[in-house]
XYZ file of C-alpha atoms in Angstrom:
120
model
C 204.248 239.612 221.701
C 205.310 237.749 224.902
C 204.520 240.869 226.911
C 200.908 240.903 225.630
C 200.499 237.315 226.626
C 201.899 238.085 230.117
C 199.451 240.893 230.515
C 196.596 238.712 229.433
C 197.573 236.036 231.929
C 197.636 238.435 234.837
C 194.265 240.111 234.018
C 191.937 239.674 236.985
C 188.234 238.881 236.767
C 186.093 241.763 237.920
C 184.855 241.590 241.507
C 181.143 241.053 242.060
C 179.158 244.258 242.401
C 178.619 245.260 246.068
C 175.115 245.277 247.461
C 173.703 248.804 247.314
C 170.071 248.098 248.039
C 168.897 245.467 250.495
C 165.607 243.686 249.875
C 163.017 243.137 252.662
C 164.485 239.689 253.367
C 167.805 237.925 253.459
C 168.841 234.337 253.277
C 171.030 233.551 256.266
C 173.312 230.552 255.761
C 174.963 228.873 258.822
C 178.368 227.334 258.789
C 180.045 225.513 261.690
C 183.510 226.666 262.757
C 185.998 225.730 265.463
C 184.692 222.189 266.105
C 181.038 223.232 266.558
C 178.424 220.574 265.780
C 177.060 220.540 262.262
C 173.430 221.348 261.640
C 171.146 219.106 259.600
C 171.040 220.271 255.911
C 167.463 221.514 256.222
C 168.441 223.652 259.188
C 171.521 225.290 257.630
C 169.657 228.317 256.250
C 166.701 230.561 257.090
C 165.038 233.457 255.452
C 164.642 236.542 257.691
C 163.334 240.072 257.452
C 166.139 242.561 257.288
C 164.575 244.761 259.947
C 165.330 242.119 262.599
C 168.360 242.357 264.922
C 171.203 239.872 264.787
C 170.065 238.684 268.254
C 167.192 236.832 266.489
C 169.807 234.738 264.608
C 171.705 234.056 267.872
C 168.530 232.951 269.598
C 167.587 230.715 266.689
C 171.003 229.075 266.633
C 170.895 228.506 270.370
C 167.615 226.596 270.013
C 168.944 224.519 267.099
C 172.159 223.650 268.962
C 170.197 222.992 272.224
C 172.154 225.723 274.189
C 169.361 226.528 276.569
C 171.617 227.237 279.567
C 172.460 230.834 280.155
C 176.153 230.139 280.632
C 176.442 228.219 277.350
C 178.831 230.123 274.976
C 177.973 230.781 271.360
C 180.367 232.796 269.137
C 179.009 234.137 265.910
C 180.913 235.513 262.917
C 179.769 236.997 259.597
C 181.379 236.815 256.209
C 184.798 235.558 255.328
C 186.224 238.541 257.313
C 185.344 236.806 260.551
C 183.676 239.820 262.059
C 181.723 239.289 265.219
C 178.835 241.719 265.148
C 176.925 243.212 267.979
C 173.619 241.514 268.738
C 171.669 244.715 268.349
C 172.969 245.263 264.745
C 170.214 244.903 262.053
C 170.391 242.290 259.418
C 169.992 245.070 256.813
C 173.264 246.772 257.924
C 175.079 243.437 258.135
C 173.898 242.496 254.658
C 175.023 245.820 253.180
C 178.443 245.390 254.725
C 179.078 241.710 254.443
C 176.345 240.146 252.364
C 176.428 239.043 248.756
C 173.941 239.073 245.919
C 172.923 235.870 244.195
C 172.510 235.461 240.432
C 168.743 235.935 240.937
C 169.279 239.217 242.852
C 168.504 237.827 246.303
C 170.601 238.816 249.327
C 172.619 236.237 251.317
C 174.498 236.513 254.615
C 176.872 233.819 255.834
C 177.067 233.293 259.533
C 179.710 231.047 261.057
C 179.085 229.723 264.625
C 181.403 228.173 267.232
C 181.117 227.088 270.902
C 184.596 228.346 271.597
C 186.334 231.393 270.083
C 187.244 230.433 266.508
C 189.050 233.571 265.378
C 190.785 236.315 267.423
């Protein structure tokens, strides 16, 4: 009987289903990392078309953070895996690989940003 209780305690909850189909838009949520300045709550997320390249996200964040100088560094990471994607990667591919699906079926992609390298 004790063995059955032990097995019940160690049972893991099922992992969320991976995204297999990406909708036409994705909700991109921004999170500061490595001492980067925080964004205002209304600026912490945007909805984008998935056909766009990741460069659009980088350019948008540069404007929000007032990084207009060409030599100003901005480091971007997706997901909790701290992957730094190429700027020419599409949001559709990044959402398939690192995104998550909400309870309503929408797609989300979390992007962490930093002014200095936050993860190696």
